[in-house]
Amino acid sequence: MTNQQNVAVLEVKSRGLRSLFPPSSLPVDLKLLLKKRFETEKGGAKTNTWVDSMRASSPTRSTIKSDPSIVHHPSALTMFQQIMAPSKGKQIVMFLDYDGTLSPIVQDPDQAFMSGEMRAAVRDVARYFPTAIVTGRCRDKVYSFVKLSGLYYAGSHGMDIKGPSKSCKYNKGNQGVLFQPASEFLPMINEVYKALVERTKSIGGAKVENNKFCVSVHFRCVDEKSWGALVEQVRSVLGQYPKLKLTQGRKVLEIRPTIKWDKGRALEFLLEALGYANSDDVLPIYIGDDRTDEDAFKVKEFLRRLVDWKKYSQRGAAAP
Ligand SMILES: O=P(O)(O)OC[C@H]1O[C@H](O[C@H]2O[C@H](CO)[C@@H](O)[C@H](O)[C@H]2O)[C@H](O)[C@@H](O)[C@@H]1O
């Protein structure tokens, strides 16, 4: 479990030809030629870096099983009591990612529905603990999947935060939109969305999703041979928007404003809105970034255990 959904990609700097000759020692034509070649190489290297990273973020089941970060981090279910021990006397606040956590990963992002059982588990948790969905998706879209009015929702990677639409014991009048730190980017994001739809329409399987304050370019259904072409198109559109940056999720490229705001900042914001800024009286639990579809079932199990634990501890008994 981590609070960061995306994989940041470091750009590899190409040494290229420029490092071999001091530019001033060359004739003008050769300088231009080398400049062009250098830029092509540099661009190509960046594209290859992205494609490598896209491959690395799409591991097979066998790679996942041997991933040291998974082997060395025990299951939250088997460690349930140890996790809950430090919560004594503290307010638990739940933060839940959506895709791959509450819903299974599917080919079509518009079909990533959560099950009725999962919805019931989230509804129960929200009865006992302030609960927020923190997602890369557009807030309205994720609400149309979750359909629970008693939760906080932080859409667009935390750039669109709204309190529970119905009054509940935790929202202390915090209804309506709480914070949209990237609102000035709205026209730019719409423009980029349209440009990306246009530029990627000839790449089979590519899908561009408007997430309001960010845009997703999905490559789950794109033939691996075309990943390079897709990256080229995305980078060429983004080249015209220095105030936007490119990150990567699960078979998705994400275009976001360069502002210093992310899911982690949204979590801090929500804790503050709930009255727990810099407080020792709170235990935030964040569940997200699952790698396999099966993990969603484990999340449901964890949420149920949490509710049972709360019910029993309210009665002064130990949960079975
Ligand atoms: O922060 P999240 O709630 O995990 O959202 C991240 C992205 O999730 C969605 O894409 C992912 O799920 C799709 C449906 O299962 C899948 O097809 C895609 O390959 C995954 O990357 C969503 O569509 C994106 O917009 C979110 O940014």
Short mmCIF file of C-alpha atoms and ligand atoms in Angstrom, two decimals:
data_model
loop_
_atom_site.label_atom_id
_atom_site.label_comp_id
_atom_site.label_asym_id
_atom_site.label_seq_id
_atom_site.Cartn_x
_atom_site.Cartn_y
_atom_site.Cartn_z
CA MET A 1 0.00 0.00 0.00
CA THR A 2 1.37 3.40 -0.87
CA ASN A 3 -0.10 6.85 -1.18
CA GLN A 4 1.35 7.42 -4.62
CA GLN A 5 -0.41 5.98 -7.59
CA ASN A 6 1.87 7.06 -10.38
CA VAL A 7 5.38 6.07 -11.32
CA ALA A 8 7.58 9.08 -11.92
CA VAL A 9 9.77 8.59 -14.94
CA LEU A 10 13.25 10.00 -14.91
CA GLU A 11 14.40 11.30 -18.21
CA VAL A 12 17.74 9.89 -19.35
CA LYS A 13 19.91 12.70 -20.70
CA SER A 14 21.49 11.75 -24.02
CA ARG A 15 25.17 12.71 -24.25
CA GLY A 16 24.81 12.82 -28.04
CA LEU A 17 27.31 14.34 -30.44
CA ARG A 18 27.33 17.72 -28.78
CA SER A 19 29.64 16.53 -26.04
CA LEU A 20 32.33 15.49 -28.57
CA PHE A 21 32.93 18.89 -30.24
CA PRO A 22 32.77 22.37 -28.76
CA PRO A 23 29.98 24.02 -30.88
CA SER A 24 32.11 27.11 -31.69
CA SER A 25 34.70 24.98 -33.57
CA LEU A 26 32.20 23.81 -36.24
CA PRO A 27 31.05 25.31 -39.57
CA VAL A 28 27.48 26.70 -39.48
CA ASP A 29 25.91 23.93 -41.68
CA LEU A 30 27.50 21.19 -39.65
CA LYS A 31 26.38 22.92 -36.47
CA LEU A 32 22.78 22.93 -37.74
CA LEU A 33 23.03 19.29 -38.83
CA LEU A 34 24.43 18.21 -35.47
CA LYS A 35 21.85 20.28 -33.62
CA LYS A 36 19.05 18.55 -35.55
CA ARG A 37 20.62 15.12 -35.03
CA PHE A 38 21.17 15.85 -31.34
CA GLU A 39 17.53 16.88 -30.92
CA THR A 40 16.31 13.78 -32.75
CA GLU A 41 18.53 11.56 -30.64
CA LYS A 42 17.50 13.33 -27.48
CA GLY A 43 13.81 13.03 -28.39
CA GLY A 44 14.25 9.39 -29.41
CA ALA A 45 16.06 8.56 -26.17
CA LYS A 46 13.27 10.16 -24.16
CA THR A 47 10.64 8.23 -26.10
CA ASN A 48 12.53 4.97 -25.54
CA THR A 49 12.81 5.74 -21.85
CA TRP A 50 9.07 6.19 -21.65
CA VAL A 51 8.43 2.98 -23.59
CA ASP A 52 10.82 1.06 -21.27
CA SER A 53 9.02 2.49 -18.30
CA MET A 54 5.64 1.56 -19.82
CA ARG A 55 6.88 -2.03 -20.13
CA ALA A 56 8.22 -2.04 -16.57
CA SER A 57 4.90 -0.80 -15.21
CA SER A 58 3.03 -3.65 -16.86
CA PRO A 59 4.47 -6.63 -14.98
CA THR A 60 3.28 -10.17 -15.47
CA ARG A 61 1.79 -12.11 -12.55
CA SER A 62 5.03 -14.12 -12.08
CA THR A 63 7.13 -10.91 -11.85
CA ILE A 64 4.72 -9.51 -9.27
CA LYS A 65 5.00 -12.63 -7.09
CA SER A 66 8.78 -12.28 -6.90
CA ASP A 67 8.76 -8.47 -6.51
CA PRO A 68 10.91 -7.82 -3.38
CA SER A 69 8.67 -4.94 -2.24
CA ILE A 70 5.74 -7.36 -2.06
CA VAL A 71 7.74 -10.25 -0.55
CA HIS A 72 9.08 -7.96 2.22
CA HIS A 73 5.79 -6.28 3.07
CA PRO A 74 3.43 -8.65 4.82
CA SER A 75 -0.30 -8.71 4.12
CA ALA A 76 -2.35 -6.13 6.04
CA LEU A 77 -4.86 -8.89 6.74
CA THR A 78 -2.42 -11.19 8.50
CA MET A 79 -1.00 -8.19 10.43
CA PHE A 80 -4.43 -6.72 11.22
CA GLN A 81 -4.05 -6.65 15.02
CA GLN A 82 -0.55 -5.14 14.84
CA ILE A 83 -1.82 -2.43 12.47
CA MET A 84 -4.73 -1.56 14.74
CA ALA A 85 -2.73 -1.54 17.99
CA PRO A 86 -1.38 2.05 17.56
CA SER A 87 -4.90 3.33 16.79
CA LYS A 88 -5.96 3.18 20.45
CA GLY A 89 -7.57 6.49 21.39
CA LYS A 90 -7.08 7.84 17.88
CA GLN A 91 -9.52 8.72 15.12
CA ILE A 92 -9.03 6.48 12.10
CA VAL A 93 -9.52 8.26 8.77
CA MET A 94 -9.83 6.06 5.68
CA PHE A 95 -8.41 7.00 2.28
CA LEU A 96 -9.27 4.72 -0.62
CA ASP A 97 -7.95 4.72 -4.16
CA TYR A 98 -10.54 3.65 -6.76
CA ASP A 99 -9.15 1.82 -9.82
CA GLY A 100 -7.50 -1.47 -8.95
CA THR A 101 -8.44 -0.98 -5.29
CA LEU A 102 -12.22 -0.76 -5.10
CA SER A 103 -12.80 -1.86 -8.70
CA PRO A 104 -11.12 -4.51 -10.79
CA ILE A 105 -8.80 -3.37 -13.58
CA VAL A 106 -10.65 -3.77 -16.89
CA GLN A 107 -9.89 -2.97 -20.52
CA ASP A 108 -12.42 -0.17 -20.85
CA PRO A 109 -12.07 2.58 -18.20
CA ASP A 110 -15.77 3.41 -18.60
CA GLN A 111 -16.67 -0.08 -17.43
CA ALA A 112 -14.64 -0.16 -14.18
CA PHE A 113 -17.64 -0.78 -11.94
CA MET A 114 -17.31 -1.69 -8.29
CA SER A 115 -19.32 -4.60 -6.98
CA GLY A 116 -22.36 -4.21 -4.73
CA GLU A 117 -20.45 -6.06 -2.00
CA MET A 118 -17.55 -3.63 -2.19
CA ARG A 119 -19.97 -0.70 -2.08
CA ALA A 120 -21.60 -2.14 1.04
CA ALA A 121 -18.16 -2.57 2.67
CA VAL A 122 -17.23 1.06 1.91
CA ARG A 123 -20.63 2.30 3.12
CA ASP A 124 -20.14 0.45 6.42
CA VAL A 125 -16.62 1.80 6.89
CA ALA A 126 -17.88 5.35 6.26
CA ARG A 127 -20.45 4.90 9.04
CA TYR A 128 -17.64 4.44 11.54
CA PHE A 129 -14.77 6.48 10.10
CA PRO A 130 -14.46 9.61 7.95
CA THR A 131 -13.76 8.15 4.50
CA ALA A 132 -12.39 9.67 1.30
CA ILE A 133 -11.98 8.33 -2.21
CA VAL A 134 -8.72 9.69 -3.66
CA THR A 135 -8.42 9.03 -7.36
CA GLY A 136 -6.83 10.07 -10.64
CA ARG A 137 -10.29 10.05 -12.18
CA CYS A 138 -12.65 12.96 -12.71
CA ARG A 139 -14.58 13.40 -9.44
CA ASP A 140 -18.04 13.19 -11.06
CA LYS A 141 -17.05 10.02 -12.88
CA VAL A 142 -15.82 8.26 -9.75
CA TYR A 143 -18.97 9.37 -7.91
CA SER A 144 -21.06 7.77 -10.66
CA PHE A 145 -19.25 4.50 -9.90
CA VAL A 146 -19.18 4.68 -6.08
CA LYS A 147 -22.63 6.26 -5.60
CA LEU A 148 -22.16 6.92 -1.88
CA SER A 149 -23.07 10.39 -0.65
CA GLY A 150 -21.49 10.19 2.80
CA LEU A 151 -17.88 10.27 1.58
CA TYR A 152 -15.24 12.85 0.71
CA TYR A 153 -14.10 12.69 -2.91
CA ALA A 154 -10.74 13.92 -4.20
CA GLY A 155 -10.72 13.56 -7.99
CA SER A 156 -8.09 14.47 -10.64
CA HIS A 157 -5.22 13.20 -8.44
CA GLY A 158 -6.46 15.27 -5.51
CA MET A 159 -6.95 18.50 -7.49
CA ASP A 160 -10.75 18.47 -7.08
CA ILE A 161 -11.89 17.95 -3.49
CA LYS A 162 -15.49 17.85 -2.31
CA GLY A 163 -17.09 17.04 1.01
CA PRO A 164 -19.97 14.62 1.58
CA SER A 165 -23.08 15.73 -0.30
CA LYS A 166 -25.33 14.61 2.52
CA SER A 167 -24.85 15.73 6.08
CA CYS A 168 -22.98 13.25 8.24
CA LYS A 169 -21.41 13.40 11.67
CA TYR A 170 -17.94 14.07 10.24
CA ASN A 171 -18.51 16.78 7.67
CA LYS A 172 -19.09 19.66 10.09
CA GLY A 173 -20.81 21.73 7.40
CA ASN A 174 -18.09 20.96 4.83
CA GLN A 175 -20.55 20.30 2.02
CA GLY A 176 -19.85 21.40 -1.53
CA VAL A 177 -16.50 21.89 -3.20
CA LEU A 178 -13.68 22.30 -0.71
CA PHE A 179 -10.67 22.92 -2.91
CA GLN A 180 -9.67 23.08 -6.57
CA PRO A 181 -6.02 24.20 -6.66
CA ALA A 182 -5.72 23.82 -10.46
CA SER A 183 -8.89 25.62 -11.57
CA GLU A 184 -6.92 28.04 -13.78
CA PHE A 185 -5.77 25.03 -15.86
CA LEU A 186 -9.28 24.02 -16.90
CA PRO A 187 -9.24 25.70 -20.38
CA MET A 188 -5.72 24.38 -21.04
CA ILE A 189 -6.67 20.84 -20.06
CA ASN A 190 -9.72 20.94 -22.35
CA GLU A 191 -7.53 22.16 -25.22
CA VAL A 192 -4.92 19.45 -24.63
CA TYR A 193 -7.62 16.80 -24.36
CA LYS A 194 -8.98 17.75 -27.80
CA ALA A 195 -5.47 17.85 -29.30
CA LEU A 196 -4.64 14.42 -27.87
CA VAL A 197 -7.87 12.88 -29.18
CA GLU A 198 -7.01 14.21 -32.63
CA ARG A 199 -3.34 13.18 -32.57
CA THR A 200 -3.90 9.65 -31.25
CA LYS A 201 -6.98 8.71 -33.28
CA SER A 202 -4.93 6.78 -35.84
CA ILE A 203 -3.31 4.60 -33.15
CA GLY A 204 -5.49 1.52 -32.71
CA GLY A 205 -6.73 0.97 -29.15
CA ALA A 206 -5.55 4.34 -27.77
CA LYS A 207 -8.10 6.06 -25.58
CA VAL A 208 -7.97 9.59 -24.20
CA GLU A 209 -9.95 10.31 -21.04
CA ASN A 210 -10.77 13.81 -19.79
CA ASN A 211 -10.38 13.78 -16.01
CA LYS A 212 -11.20 17.50 -15.66
CA PHE A 213 -7.90 18.78 -14.20
CA CYS A 214 -5.78 16.11 -15.87
CA VAL A 215 -5.95 13.86 -18.93
CA SER A 216 -5.27 10.13 -19.24
CA VAL A 217 -3.98 8.48 -22.40
CA HIS A 218 -4.61 4.75 -22.11
CA PHE A 219 -2.37 2.24 -23.85
CA ARG A 220 -3.79 -0.98 -22.33
CA CYS A 221 -5.41 -1.86 -25.69
CA VAL A 222 -2.60 -0.53 -27.91
CA ASP A 223 -0.27 -3.03 -29.58
CA GLU A 224 3.15 -2.80 -27.90
CA LYS A 225 4.71 -2.07 -31.31
CA SER A 226 2.78 1.24 -31.37
CA TRP A 227 3.71 2.40 -27.84
CA GLY A 228 6.63 4.43 -29.21
CA ALA A 229 4.38 6.17 -31.76
CA LEU A 230 1.86 6.94 -29.03
CA VAL A 231 4.51 8.47 -26.76
CA GLU A 232 5.80 10.55 -29.70
CA GLN A 233 2.32 11.99 -30.27
CA VAL A 234 1.73 12.71 -26.60
CA ARG A 235 5.16 14.34 -26.22
CA SER A 236 4.71 16.44 -29.31
CA VAL A 237 1.39 17.83 -28.01
CA LEU A 238 2.86 18.40 -24.55
CA GLY A 239 5.86 20.21 -26.05
CA GLN A 240 3.53 23.16 -26.56
CA TYR A 241 2.44 23.22 -22.92
CA PRO A 242 5.40 23.74 -20.56
CA LYS A 243 3.01 24.15 -17.64
CA LEU A 244 1.89 20.53 -17.97
CA LYS A 245 3.84 17.39 -17.08
CA LEU A 246 3.68 13.73 -18.02
CA THR A 247 3.53 10.91 -15.47
CA GLN A 248 2.60 7.28 -15.74
CA GLY A 249 0.16 4.88 -14.11
CA ARG A 250 -1.05 1.40 -14.87
CA LYS A 251 -0.94 1.23 -18.67
CA VAL A 252 -1.83 4.90 -18.76
CA LEU A 253 0.06 8.14 -19.46
CA GLU A 254 -1.20 11.03 -17.38
CA ILE A 255 -0.96 14.71 -18.27
CA ARG A 256 -1.17 17.03 -15.29
CA PRO A 257 -0.49 20.64 -14.28
CA THR A 258 3.01 21.17 -12.87
CA ILE A 259 1.60 22.55 -9.62
CA LYS A 260 2.88 21.05 -6.38
CA TRP A 261 -0.26 19.14 -5.60
CA ASP A 262 -0.89 15.41 -5.56
CA LYS A 263 -2.79 12.72 -3.69
CA GLY A 264 -0.51 13.13 -0.66
CA ARG A 265 -1.29 16.85 -0.46
CA ALA A 266 -5.00 16.08 -0.82
CA LEU A 267 -4.71 13.70 2.13
CA GLU A 268 -3.08 16.42 4.26
CA PHE A 269 -5.75 18.90 3.15
CA LEU A 270 -8.56 16.54 4.13
CA LEU A 271 -7.01 15.76 7.51
CA GLU A 272 -6.85 19.49 8.13
CA ALA A 273 -10.47 19.96 6.98
CA LEU A 274 -11.46 17.27 9.46
CA GLY A 275 -9.65 19.10 12.25
CA TYR A 276 -6.58 16.83 12.43
CA ALA A 277 -3.80 19.10 11.14
CA ASN A 278 -0.49 18.07 12.76
CA SER A 279 -2.44 16.01 15.26
CA ASP A 280 -1.27 12.90 17.11
CA ASP A 281 -4.87 11.90 17.66
CA VAL A 282 -5.42 10.58 14.18
CA LEU A 283 -4.44 7.39 12.34
CA PRO A 284 -4.86 7.83 8.58
CA ILE A 285 -5.11 4.54 6.66
CA TYR A 286 -4.51 4.73 2.93
CA ILE A 287 -5.28 1.75 0.70
CA GLY A 288 -4.21 1.92 -2.90
CA ASP A 289 -1.90 1.06 -5.75
CA ASP A 290 -2.76 -2.60 -6.01
CA ARG A 291 -1.02 -4.54 -8.70
CA THR A 292 -3.42 -7.37 -9.40
CA ASP A 293 -7.14 -7.63 -9.90
CA GLU A 294 -7.41 -10.06 -6.99
CA ASP A 295 -6.26 -7.41 -4.55
CA ALA A 296 -9.68 -5.73 -4.69
CA PHE A 297 -11.12 -8.73 -2.86
CA LYS A 298 -8.52 -8.35 -0.10
CA VAL A 299 -9.43 -4.69 0.28
CA LYS A 300 -13.06 -5.65 0.86
CA GLU A 301 -11.97 -8.19 3.48
CA PHE A 302 -9.82 -5.55 5.23
CA LEU A 303 -12.73 -3.06 5.30
CA ARG A 304 -15.02 -5.68 6.83
CA ARG A 305 -12.42 -6.57 9.46
CA LEU A 306 -12.06 -2.88 10.30
CA VAL A 307 -15.82 -2.47 10.82
CA ASP A 308 -15.99 -5.63 12.99
CA TRP A 309 -13.01 -4.42 14.99
CA LYS A 310 -14.72 -1.05 15.60
CA LYS A 311 -18.04 -2.65 16.59
CA TYR A 312 -16.34 -4.99 19.05
CA SER A 313 -14.04 -2.35 20.49
CA GLN A 314 -17.07 -0.09 21.09
CA ARG A 315 -18.48 -2.91 23.20
CA GLY A 316 -15.15 -3.25 24.99
CA ALA A 317 -14.56 -6.73 23.53
CA ALA A 318 -11.82 -8.09 21.27
CA ALA A 319 -12.88 -8.82 17.68
CA PRO A 320 -12.82 -12.58 16.89
O1 LIG B 1 -6.10 6.83 -8.89
P1 LIG B 1 -6.94 5.75 -9.48
O2 LIG B 1 -8.34 5.74 -8.94
O3 LIG B 1 -6.30 4.40 -9.38
O4 LIG B 1 -7.04 6.15 -11.02
C1 LIG B 1 -5.92 5.98 -11.90
C2 LIG B 1 -6.40 5.79 -13.31
O5 LIG B 1 -7.40 4.79 -13.23
C3 LIG B 1 -8.10 4.47 -14.42
O6 LIG B 1 -7.24 3.73 -15.27
C4 LIG B 1 -6.90 2.46 -14.75
O7 LIG B 1 -8.09 1.65 -14.66
C5 LIG B 1 -8.71 1.35 -15.95
C6 LIG B 1 -9.97 0.57 -15.67
O8 LIG B 1 -9.74 -0.60 -14.97
C7 LIG B 1 -7.70 0.59 -16.83
O9 LIG B 1 -8.29 0.31 -18.08
C8 LIG B 1 -6.43 1.44 -16.99
O10 LIG B 1 -5.47 0.71 -17.73
C9 LIG B 1 -5.85 1.80 -15.63
O11 LIG B 1 -4.75 2.70 -15.75
C10 LIG B 1 -8.66 5.70 -15.08
O12 LIG B 1 -9.26 5.35 -16.31
C11 LIG B 1 -7.60 6.76 -15.25
O13 LIG B 1 -8.17 7.92 -15.77
C12 LIG B 1 -7.02 7.05 -13.87
O14 LIG B 1 -6.06 8.08 -13.95
#
